[in-house]
Amino acid sequence: MPINTCVARFAGLALLLFSAAAQAVPPIQQWTLANGARVYFVETHELPIVQLRVLFDAGAAREPAGKAGLARLTARMLREGAGPYDANQIAVALEDLGAELGNDASGELVEISLRSLAERKLRAPAVEVLRQMLLVPTFPEDGFQRERTRSLVALQKALQSPGEVAARAFYQGVYGAHPYARHSNGTEAGLKAIARGDLVEFYRRHYVGANAVLALVGDLSNDEARALAQRLLGDLPAGSAPPPLPPVPDRTRAERKTVKHPSSQTHILIGQPGMTRTDPDYFPLLVGNHILGGGGLVSRLSDEVREKRGLSYSVHSYFAPLRERGPFLMGLQTENRRRDEAEAVMRRTLSELIAQGPTASEVEAAKKNLAGGFPLRIDSNRKLADYAATIGFYNLSLGYLDEFIPRVEAVTAEQVRDALRRRLRADTMFTVVVGGDK
Amino acid sequence: MRIPRWLAGALCALLGACAHVHETTLDNGLKVVVKPDRRSPVVVSQLWYKVGSSDEPAGLTGISHVLEHMMFKGSERLAPGEFSRIIAEHGGRENAFTSKDYTAYYQQLEKSRLPVSFELEAERMRKLRLPDEEFQKEVKVVMEERRLRTDDRPEGLLYEQFMATAYQVHPYRNPIIGWMDDLKTLRVEELKDWYRRWYAPNNATLVVVGDVEPRAVFALANKYFGAIPRAAVAPTPAPVEPPQQAMRRTRVAAPAEVPSMLLGFHVPQFRTGREWEPYALEVLAGVLDGGSSARFARELVRERQIANSADADYGSVARHPSMFLVSATPARGRGVEELERALLAQIERLRTEPVSDAELARVKAQVVAGNVFNLDSLYYQAMQIGMLETSGVGWRLLDEYVEGIRKVSARQVQEVAQRYLVETNLTVAVLDPQPMSRRAPRSAPGANSHAH
């Protein structure tokens, strides 16, 4: 059944016009504390909740040589002791209030998050505990030894999973000597080489005002938000932001890594350095990837690999933009005996899209999904906090959310074709294949 | 407890959260539940069918989940994949999931697009085509899903074997995704029968949460679903699991790096047994595992350093009696035997001494706050309503829940521990790691819900 005929038969549907562009986007208020910490605040009063995220440029990319795993361990140790509190007291103090705490590091950043009821009597003491964690963590030796051991177990457990083995090999293969090659889980040698003093030093260097972003969303007045931000972060030393990371070099040749794993499926990842968060090609590549493998069940990869051939449950592609070029990758898993076919289909799908570009109707459909789905991206405090944090950390325009729909709608099929052709090099990609015997 | 009592009690009024659920039932039996949430111009629509893996007879395990996949593969007026394409062009996100007691389909859309969702769902409620050539491909996709979630995940294998041991008779013993051999022998005719048998308005609940007017949603539902005829839906009563008489034990040998274990006890769920028991079991789970201050994290992970991780999980909302589960990984250098002893000692302590007032107050504070945090997600609010409806509990539990938790006493926590968390009611499953370098013989899969 031809698709267009069918769409037309659902006559009522085609008449609906998009009203999304008219949606009022909640404004982001921004200010900077004396120590350089940048605050991004979205005032929402519908729910009595305060959601905050503190970000530092202190992810695995900032680890000193030989200390892989230090960034995540430092972040996780914040809850082990702070000021007058030990780990139990921190946990009890926050959980008595019903507050939720998060503290973890990724490749590029560390994020400490708190969700609390907005009622001052509940919110203020939770902020005080978090303040102690950020200002005066004690990094107790016994907690350090235990958390390091738990990190080693996490590392070991990741080896069980063919998907995690593939992801790790992928980053190492694509980034080589660049800091983005590092996984926040670290390495066994790195974790074993870390001493308590390394945590203290890493914390002192990176957890400073000039390196901090605070995203704050919720049921607070502007005055309350200003007071909260000042109380939470105002006493951090100013310090300085670390120097920019080196740009990611282009790949010059194709490479392939095969890892044997006792699994019934083979996991395949193919990719290369992709784009930055402020990339001039950001929107054309967003639309282009949506067509290739970003649109959930509706994409070329999904059609070719899953719908037409039943080769994989999950097949996808994405750009993960970072300050420097984060990865572009496409991936799938299939039973071992069909892996050559699956890989060939995935490669062919990419090459055809790069060579011929998308059709006009594909570009229109992708833009309709991205623009029409925009309200879903900001429909909760949690999502707003994510955007505020992203806008802050990557120094995006405060009007980023207002500009999103027009910038998607301005993308042309020609721009997509051109961006994909310039930015994706099928002949120099890195491929990792992890799986068992056929 | 530092959360003022008035605050918790007044949350319904404060937020307008509780009183705002509206429901109706169409003439054909379709139940429609609407919860307005006007924070953003969006809507989530979920259609829940009361059929899941617990309805499946031996030999047909996984059929509900395969049918869920096939619901995207064409109907009278829609080509395979077209449903998804139309939703995508309207800016929507969509998917589906199958569990033990239900199969559900959802779309998230800008609010003016709700008719699109209804028109498409109404179409596939009775007019699915189920072409064999699509089935042949899609069942392969499901086998890949099984390999991904279960066969290649030691924890997945462990959970599957655990359930097959803890339940001897009741179909909760079967994996939602189905045993691989059943997937291999499944035929499209069987799917057609399954579809005709369960997919009818009188076996479904439509849940809508978002920036909508309930009466307008009811009218819209009537417009699109109203003409679909009622069908005879006759669930076969599931066989009752006989009381367990002695501890059961199973081991799973699979290539793995880290040992782990699962302990579980048969327990009642909401609307069976005594009314307060599920609340007491929820509080009990919170005492063990409600955050970093709870007993597992404090005593087993931090102080005694015998567990690398330990979690408690209680499925209070289910159609049939469910499990109280403890899953744990030993700390490096510690064995599963001593970990098991430590976990059972924690359970023993719940039976012999009442939990402290401070612990009780903390768990309740977390429930009160969590109940507000849940309101931040439209999708989650709809999920709660759908699960409560399809399990036979009813969405009104949302209004009673905080009060029910608040009423739990230390004595009641001790009482449910003494009644249910006893050795004769216990099943233990241990993952026995085999070298990663050689392939061990495989048994079969598990997770709680499988997305499309």
mmCIF file of C-alpha atoms in Angstrom, chain A residues 29-340:
data_model
loop_
_atom_site.group_PDB
_atom_site.id
_atom_site.type_symbol
_atom_site.label_atom_id
_atom_site.label_comp_id
_atom_site.label_asym_id
_atom_site.label_seq_id
_atom_site.Cartn_x
_atom_site.Cartn_y
_atom_site.Cartn_z
ATOM 1 C CA GLN A 29 17.331 34.214 34.020
ATOM 2 C CA GLN A 30 21.105 34.327 34.167
ATOM 3 C CA TRP A 31 23.597 35.928 36.526
ATOM 4 C CA THR A 32 27.135 35.353 37.685
ATOM 5 C CA LEU A 33 28.388 35.142 41.268
ATOM 6 C CA ALA A 34 31.435 37.083 42.407
ATOM 7 C CA ASN A 35 33.574 33.952 42.182
ATOM 8 C CA GLY A 36 32.604 33.401 38.565
ATOM 9 C CA ALA A 37 29.978 30.662 39.039
ATOM 10 C CA ARG A 38 27.278 31.118 36.384
ATOM 11 C CA VAL A 39 23.650 30.634 37.409
ATOM 12 C CA TYR A 40 20.759 29.747 35.059
ATOM 13 C CA PHE A 41 17.351 29.989 36.658
ATOM 14 C CA VAL A 42 13.909 29.026 35.362
ATOM 15 C CA GLU A 43 11.027 30.096 37.584
ATOM 16 C CA THR A 44 8.108 27.617 37.621
ATOM 17 C CA HIS A 45 5.419 27.661 40.274
ATOM 18 C CA GLU A 46 3.052 24.900 39.196
ATOM 19 C CA LEU A 47 4.641 22.263 41.441
ATOM 20 C CA PRO A 48 6.204 22.788 44.876
ATOM 21 C CA ILE A 49 9.541 21.378 43.739
ATOM 22 C CA VAL A 50 13.065 22.751 43.414
ATOM 23 C CA GLN A 51 15.420 20.977 41.048
ATOM 24 C CA LEU A 52 19.062 21.955 40.820
ATOM 25 C CA ARG A 53 22.145 20.779 39.000
ATOM 26 C CA VAL A 54 25.713 21.902 39.686
ATOM 27 C CA LEU A 55 28.134 21.202 36.839
ATOM 28 C CA PHE A 56 31.912 21.423 36.785
ATOM 29 C CA ASP A 57 34.210 20.911 33.829
ATOM 30 C CA ALA A 58 35.787 18.027 35.757
ATOM 31 C CA GLY A 59 34.926 14.837 33.902
ATOM 32 C CA ALA A 60 37.273 12.054 32.836
ATOM 33 C CA ALA A 61 38.735 14.311 30.138
ATOM 34 C CA ARG A 62 40.409 16.325 32.930
ATOM 35 C CA GLU A 63 42.095 13.390 34.661
ATOM 36 C CA PRO A 64 45.886 13.544 34.991
ATOM 37 C CA ALA A 65 47.893 10.860 33.195
ATOM 38 C CA GLY A 66 47.804 7.443 34.806
ATOM 39 C CA LYS A 67 44.808 8.222 37.057
ATOM 40 C CA ALA A 68 41.908 6.999 34.927
ATOM 41 C CA GLY A 69 38.798 6.817 37.111
ATOM 42 C CA LEU A 70 39.734 9.800 39.285
ATOM 43 C CA ALA A 71 36.943 12.120 38.070
ATOM 44 C CA ARG A 72 34.094 9.766 38.875
ATOM 45 C CA LEU A 73 35.640 8.656 42.145
ATOM 46 C CA THR A 74 36.006 12.292 43.243
ATOM 47 C CA ALA A 75 32.375 13.012 42.427
ATOM 48 C CA ARG A 76 31.152 9.893 44.217
ATOM 49 C CA MET A 77 33.234 10.635 47.298
ATOM 50 C CA LEU A 78 31.404 13.892 47.977
ATOM 51 C CA ARG A 79 28.697 12.001 49.836
ATOM 52 C CA GLU A 80 31.197 10.077 51.982
ATOM 53 C CA GLY A 81 31.923 12.973 54.293
ATOM 54 C CA ALA A 82 31.636 16.766 54.374
ATOM 55 C CA GLY A 83 32.260 19.339 57.065
ATOM 56 C CA PRO A 84 31.001 17.871 60.336
ATOM 57 C CA TYR A 85 29.093 15.016 58.659
ATOM 58 C CA ASP A 86 30.050 11.434 57.881
ATOM 59 C CA ALA A 87 28.418 9.394 55.104
ATOM 60 C CA ASN A 88 25.550 8.219 57.310
ATOM 61 C CA GLN A 89 24.766 11.709 58.527
ATOM 62 C CA ILE A 90 24.709 13.116 55.000
ATOM 63 C CA ALA A 91 22.378 10.350 53.879
ATOM 64 C CA VAL A 92 20.071 10.688 56.876
ATOM 65 C CA ALA A 93 19.954 14.482 56.714
ATOM 66 C CA LEU A 94 18.852 14.502 53.063
ATOM 67 C CA GLU A 95 16.541 11.509 53.187
ATOM 68 C CA ASP A 96 14.765 12.738 56.317
ATOM 69 C CA LEU A 97 13.716 15.671 54.155
ATOM 70 C CA GLY A 98 12.655 13.480 51.260
ATOM 71 C CA ALA A 99 15.332 15.085 49.090
ATOM 72 C CA GLU A 100 17.044 13.224 46.240
ATOM 73 C CA LEU A 101 20.772 13.555 45.617
ATOM 74 C CA GLY A 102 22.801 12.641 42.544
ATOM 75 C CA ASN A 103 26.572 12.875 42.084
ATOM 76 C CA ASP A 104 28.435 11.429 39.147
ATOM 77 C CA ALA A 105 30.936 12.191 36.419
ATOM 78 C CA SER A 106 30.848 11.493 32.686
ATOM 79 C CA GLY A 107 33.560 11.876 30.086
ATOM 80 C CA GLU A 108 33.234 15.644 29.951
ATOM 81 C CA LEU A 109 31.643 16.882 33.164
ATOM 82 C CA VAL A 110 30.634 16.192 36.716
ATOM 83 C CA GLU A 111 27.073 16.783 37.818
ATOM 84 C CA ILE A 112 25.782 17.081 41.374
ATOM 85 C CA SER A 113 21.997 17.276 41.480
ATOM 86 C CA LEU A 114 19.392 17.793 44.146
ATOM 87 C CA ARG A 115 15.614 17.561 44.039
ATOM 88 C CA SER A 116 13.705 18.840 47.032
ATOM 89 C CA LEU A 117 10.254 19.992 47.971
ATOM 90 C CA ALA A 118 10.172 23.763 47.708
ATOM 91 C CA GLU A 119 8.863 24.406 51.224
ATOM 92 C CA ARG A 120 11.617 26.472 52.845
ATOM 93 C CA LYS A 121 11.824 24.276 55.948
ATOM 94 C CA LEU A 122 12.602 21.281 53.743
ATOM 95 C CA ARG A 123 14.604 22.975 51.027
ATOM 96 C CA ALA A 124 16.990 25.117 53.093
ATOM 97 C CA PRO A 125 18.488 22.283 55.195
ATOM 98 C CA ALA A 126 18.943 20.137 52.060
ATOM 99 C CA VAL A 127 20.829 22.990 50.405
ATOM 100 C CA GLU A 128 22.988 23.302 53.530
ATOM 101 C CA VAL A 129 24.038 19.651 53.288
ATOM 102 C CA LEU A 130 24.825 20.033 49.609
ATOM 103 C CA ARG A 131 26.805 23.181 50.391
ATOM 104 C CA GLN A 132 29.005 21.249 52.819
ATOM 105 C CA MET A 133 29.550 18.546 50.196
ATOM 106 C CA LEU A 134 30.656 21.099 47.609
ATOM 107 C CA LEU A 135 32.702 23.310 49.939
ATOM 108 C CA VAL A 136 34.270 21.035 52.513
ATOM 109 C CA PRO A 137 34.281 17.384 51.397
ATOM 110 C CA THR A 138 36.515 15.348 53.698
ATOM 111 C CA PHE A 139 37.381 12.378 51.443
ATOM 112 C CA PRO A 140 37.710 9.963 54.368
ATOM 113 C CA GLU A 141 40.273 7.209 53.837
ATOM 114 C CA ASP A 142 37.972 4.266 54.649
ATOM 115 C CA GLY A 143 35.245 5.518 52.316
ATOM 116 C CA PHE A 144 37.854 6.079 49.629
ATOM 117 C CA GLN A 145 39.175 2.526 49.854
ATOM 118 C CA ARG A 146 35.664 1.094 49.708
ATOM 119 C CA GLU A 147 34.484 3.241 46.802
ATOM 120 C CA ARG A 148 37.628 2.491 44.835
ATOM 121 C CA THR A 149 37.006 -1.226 45.313
ATOM 122 C CA ARG A 150 33.400 -0.778 44.200
ATOM 123 C CA SER A 151 34.658 1.059 41.109
ATOM 124 C CA LEU A 152 36.876 -1.918 40.337
ATOM 125 C CA VAL A 153 33.846 -4.217 40.598
ATOM 126 C CA ALA A 154 31.864 -1.923 38.269
ATOM 127 C CA LEU A 155 34.716 -2.114 35.797
ATOM 128 C CA GLN A 156 34.790 -5.879 36.020
ATOM 129 C CA LYS A 157 31.028 -6.118 35.636
ATOM 130 C CA ALA A 158 31.158 -4.012 32.473
ATOM 131 C CA LEU A 159 33.310 -6.732 30.922
ATOM 132 C CA GLN A 160 30.282 -9.069 31.102
ATOM 133 C CA SER A 161 28.354 -6.908 28.693
ATOM 134 C CA PRO A 162 29.237 -7.062 24.989
ATOM 135 C CA GLY A 163 27.575 -3.661 24.551
ATOM 136 C CA GLU A 164 29.771 -2.030 27.176
ATOM 137 C CA VAL A 165 32.906 -3.710 25.858
ATOM 138 C CA ALA A 166 32.051 -2.364 22.396
ATOM 139 C CA ALA A 167 31.332 1.171 23.639
ATOM 140 C CA ARG A 168 34.626 1.344 25.470
ATOM 141 C CA ALA A 169 36.608 0.075 22.507
ATOM 142 C CA PHE A 170 34.758 2.522 20.283
ATOM 143 C CA TYR A 171 35.795 5.591 22.268
ATOM 144 C CA GLN A 172 39.379 4.389 22.463
ATOM 145 C CA GLY A 173 39.459 3.697 18.742
ATOM 146 C CA VAL A 174 37.865 6.968 17.656
ATOM 147 C CA TYR A 175 39.733 9.237 20.061
ATOM 148 C CA GLY A 176 43.105 7.505 20.551
ATOM 149 C CA ALA A 177 45.280 9.944 22.538
ATOM 150 C CA HIS A 178 42.576 12.625 22.867
ATOM 151 C CA PRO A 179 41.050 12.955 26.380
ATOM 152 C CA TYR A 180 37.596 12.021 25.042
ATOM 153 C CA ALA A 181 38.917 8.454 24.707
ATOM 154 C CA ARG A 182 38.557 8.046 28.478
ATOM 155 C CA HIS A 183 35.625 6.299 30.055
ATOM 156 C CA SER A 184 34.484 7.644 33.413
ATOM 157 C CA ASN A 185 34.685 4.104 34.854
ATOM 158 C CA GLY A 186 38.447 4.432 34.547
ATOM 159 C CA THR A 187 40.847 1.518 34.197
ATOM 160 C CA GLU A 188 42.082 -1.062 36.648
ATOM 161 C CA ALA A 189 45.620 0.342 36.569
ATOM 162 C CA GLY A 190 44.341 3.901 36.907
ATOM 163 C CA LEU A 191 42.070 3.137 39.855
ATOM 164 C CA LYS A 192 44.830 1.240 41.633
ATOM 165 C CA ALA A 193 47.242 4.142 41.157
ATOM 166 C CA ILE A 194 44.912 6.697 42.738
ATOM 167 C CA ALA A 195 45.669 7.841 46.293
ATOM 168 C CA ARG A 196 43.430 9.905 48.551
ATOM 169 C CA GLY A 197 45.657 12.933 47.922
ATOM 170 C CA ASP A 198 44.824 12.745 44.201
ATOM 171 C CA LEU A 199 41.142 13.225 45.008
ATOM 172 C CA VAL A 200 41.861 16.224 47.210
ATOM 173 C CA GLU A 201 44.036 17.791 44.553
ATOM 174 C CA PHE A 202 41.570 17.113 41.715
ATOM 175 C CA TYR A 203 38.752 18.557 43.789
ATOM 176 C CA ARG A 204 40.746 21.702 44.702
ATOM 177 C CA ARG A 205 41.736 22.366 41.130
ATOM 178 C CA HIS A 206 38.360 21.820 39.472
ATOM 179 C CA TYR A 207 35.536 22.393 41.961
ATOM 180 C CA VAL A 208 35.878 26.171 41.842
ATOM 181 C CA GLY A 209 33.627 29.110 41.004
ATOM 182 C CA ALA A 210 35.156 29.924 37.639
ATOM 183 C CA ASN A 211 34.559 26.314 36.579
ATOM 184 C CA ALA A 212 30.974 26.015 37.907
ATOM 185 C CA VAL A 213 27.518 26.232 36.388
ATOM 186 C CA LEU A 214 24.328 26.091 38.441
ATOM 187 C CA ALA A 215 21.013 25.240 36.763
ATOM 188 C CA LEU A 216 18.067 25.940 39.007
ATOM 189 C CA VAL A 217 14.426 25.247 38.166
ATOM 190 C CA GLY A 218 11.363 25.455 40.304
ATOM 191 C CA ASP A 219 9.094 27.105 42.768
ATOM 192 C CA LEU A 220 11.302 29.994 43.856
ATOM 193 C CA SER A 221 11.125 33.745 43.412
ATOM 194 C CA ASN A 222 14.069 35.459 41.766
ATOM 195 C CA ASP A 223 15.185 36.726 45.189
ATOM 196 C CA GLU A 224 14.994 33.260 46.696
ATOM 197 C CA ALA A 225 16.915 31.803 43.755
ATOM 198 C CA ARG A 226 19.634 34.439 44.121
ATOM 199 C CA ALA A 227 19.948 33.768 47.829
ATOM 200 C CA LEU A 228 20.044 30.005 47.268
ATOM 201 C CA ALA A 229 22.727 30.256 44.580
ATOM 202 C CA GLN A 230 24.851 32.562 46.711
ATOM 203 C CA ARG A 231 24.516 30.323 49.756
ATOM 204 C CA LEU A 232 25.258 27.138 47.826
ATOM 205 C CA LEU A 233 28.190 28.253 45.712
ATOM 206 C CA GLY A 234 29.138 31.794 46.796
ATOM 207 C CA ASP A 235 31.914 30.641 49.108
ATOM 208 C CA LEU A 236 33.686 28.428 46.578
ATOM 209 C CA PRO A 237 37.100 29.901 45.778
ATOM 210 C CA ALA A 238 37.134 31.596 42.379
ATOM 211 C CA GLY A 239 39.995 29.531 40.996
ATOM 212 C CA SER A 240 40.129 29.282 37.230
ATOM 213 C CA ALA A 241 38.555 27.221 34.507
ATOM 214 C CA PRO A 242 40.891 24.612 33.026
ATOM 215 C CA PRO A 243 42.365 25.417 29.613
ATOM 216 C CA PRO A 244 40.309 24.345 26.581
ATOM 217 C CA LEU A 245 40.784 20.747 25.484
ATOM 218 C CA PRO A 246 42.683 20.232 22.247
ATOM 219 C CA PRO A 247 40.549 19.987 19.110
ATOM 220 C CA VAL A 248 39.808 16.428 17.981
ATOM 221 C CA PRO A 249 41.924 15.553 14.941
ATOM 222 C CA ASP A 250 40.324 14.119 11.795
ATOM 223 C CA ARG A 251 40.756 10.438 11.173
ATOM 224 C CA THR A 252 42.920 9.550 8.208
ATOM 225 C CA ARG A 253 42.142 5.898 7.605
ATOM 226 C CA ALA A 254 39.602 3.198 8.324
ATOM 227 C CA GLU A 255 40.289 0.931 11.286
ATOM 228 C CA ARG A 256 38.623 -2.146 12.648
ATOM 229 C CA LYS A 257 38.797 -3.881 16.004
ATOM 230 C CA THR A 258 37.356 -7.310 16.707
ATOM 231 C CA VAL A 259 36.825 -8.592 20.245
ATOM 232 C CA LYS A 260 35.797 -12.154 21.054
ATOM 233 C CA HIS A 261 33.014 -12.408 23.609
ATOM 234 C CA PRO A 262 30.998 -15.410 24.818
ATOM 235 C CA SER A 263 27.703 -13.875 23.662
ATOM 236 C CA SER A 264 24.999 -15.071 21.283
ATOM 237 C CA GLN A 265 24.877 -11.648 19.646
ATOM 238 C CA THR A 266 27.500 -9.524 17.988
ATOM 239 C CA HIS A 267 27.491 -5.802 18.807
ATOM 240 C CA ILE A 268 28.735 -3.533 16.029
ATOM 241 C CA LEU A 269 29.567 0.167 16.359
ATOM 242 C CA ILE A 270 30.803 2.308 13.473
ATOM 243 C CA GLY A 271 31.696 5.979 13.724
ATOM 244 C CA GLN A 272 34.070 8.915 13.887
ATOM 245 C CA PRO A 273 34.442 12.309 15.589
ATOM 246 C CA GLY A 274 31.162 14.147 15.027
ATOM 247 C CA MET A 275 30.300 17.691 16.013
ATOM 248 C CA THR A 276 30.581 20.240 18.802
ATOM 249 C CA ARG A 277 27.675 21.621 20.807
ATOM 250 C CA THR A 278 28.081 24.992 19.063
ATOM 251 C CA ASP A 279 28.814 23.530 15.638
ATOM 252 C CA PRO A 280 27.749 25.650 12.647
ATOM 253 C CA ASP A 281 26.405 22.434 11.091
ATOM 254 C CA TYR A 282 24.491 21.499 14.251
ATOM 255 C CA PHE A 283 20.959 21.748 12.859
ATOM 256 C CA PRO A 284 21.589 20.261 9.389
ATOM 257 C CA LEU A 285 23.370 17.332 11.073
ATOM 258 C CA LEU A 286 20.568 16.969 13.613
ATOM 259 C CA VAL A 287 18.068 16.654 10.760
ATOM 260 C CA GLY A 288 20.402 14.430 8.715
ATOM 261 C CA ASN A 289 20.954 12.032 11.578
ATOM 262 C CA HIS A 290 17.237 11.952 12.319
ATOM 263 C CA ILE A 291 16.736 10.616 8.803
ATOM 264 C CA LEU A 292 19.605 8.138 9.085
ATOM 265 C CA GLY A 293 18.936 6.601 12.475
ATOM 266 C CA GLY A 294 17.768 9.133 15.022
ATOM 267 C CA GLY A 295 14.021 9.013 14.596
ATOM 268 C CA GLY A 296 13.187 6.028 16.750
ATOM 269 C CA LEU A 297 11.240 3.495 14.679
ATOM 270 C CA VAL A 298 11.162 5.849 11.698
ATOM 271 C CA SER A 299 14.572 6.081 10.032
ATOM 272 C CA ARG A 300 16.534 4.587 7.152
ATOM 273 C CA LEU A 301 18.582 2.347 9.452
ATOM 274 C CA SER A 302 15.474 1.130 11.241
ATOM 275 C CA ASP A 303 13.777 0.422 7.891
ATOM 276 C CA GLU A 304 16.708 -1.403 6.332
ATOM 277 C CA VAL A 305 18.020 -3.329 9.331
ATOM 278 C CA ARG A 306 14.946 -4.013 11.451
ATOM 279 C CA GLU A 307 11.767 -3.562 9.412
ATOM 280 C CA LYS A 308 12.900 -5.095 6.113
ATOM 281 C CA ARG A 309 15.257 -7.773 7.423
ATOM 282 C CA GLY A 310 14.544 -8.450 11.082
ATOM 283 C CA LEU A 311 18.265 -8.216 11.833
ATOM 284 C CA SER A 312 18.281 -6.283 15.068
ATOM 285 C CA TYR A 313 16.058 -5.134 17.918
ATOM 286 C CA SER A 314 17.849 -1.850 18.389
ATOM 287 C CA VAL A 315 19.558 -0.035 15.546
ATOM 288 C CA HIS A 316 20.308 3.651 15.735
ATOM 289 C CA SER A 317 22.724 6.464 14.994
ATOM 290 C CA TYR A 318 23.496 9.637 16.855
ATOM 291 C CA PHE A 319 25.773 12.600 17.286
ATOM 292 C CA ALA A 320 26.767 13.185 20.919
ATOM 293 C CA PRO A 321 27.949 16.808 20.752
ATOM 294 C CA LEU A 322 30.485 17.980 23.339
ATOM 295 C CA ARG A 323 32.650 21.108 23.763
ATOM 296 C CA GLU A 324 35.003 19.635 21.209
ATOM 297 C CA ARG A 325 33.774 17.159 18.623
ATOM 298 C CA GLY A 326 31.839 14.388 20.357
ATOM 299 C CA PRO A 327 31.290 11.118 18.527
ATOM 300 C CA PHE A 328 29.032 10.233 15.645
ATOM 301 C CA LEU A 329 28.144 6.585 15.766
ATOM 302 C CA MET A 330 25.736 3.998 14.446
ATOM 303 C CA GLY A 331 25.197 0.678 16.131
ATOM 304 C CA LEU A 332 23.230 -2.564 16.233
ATOM 305 C CA GLN A 333 23.276 -6.059 17.748
ATOM 306 C CA THR A 334 22.456 -9.222 15.841
ATOM 307 C CA GLU A 335 22.907 -12.950 16.292
ATOM 308 C CA ASN A 336 26.488 -13.932 15.541
ATOM 309 C CA ARG A 337 25.791 -15.767 12.290
ATOM 310 C CA ARG A 338 24.109 -12.744 10.670
ATOM 311 C CA ARG A 339 26.667 -10.131 11.654
ATOM 312 C CA ASP A 340 28.310 -9.739 8.240
#
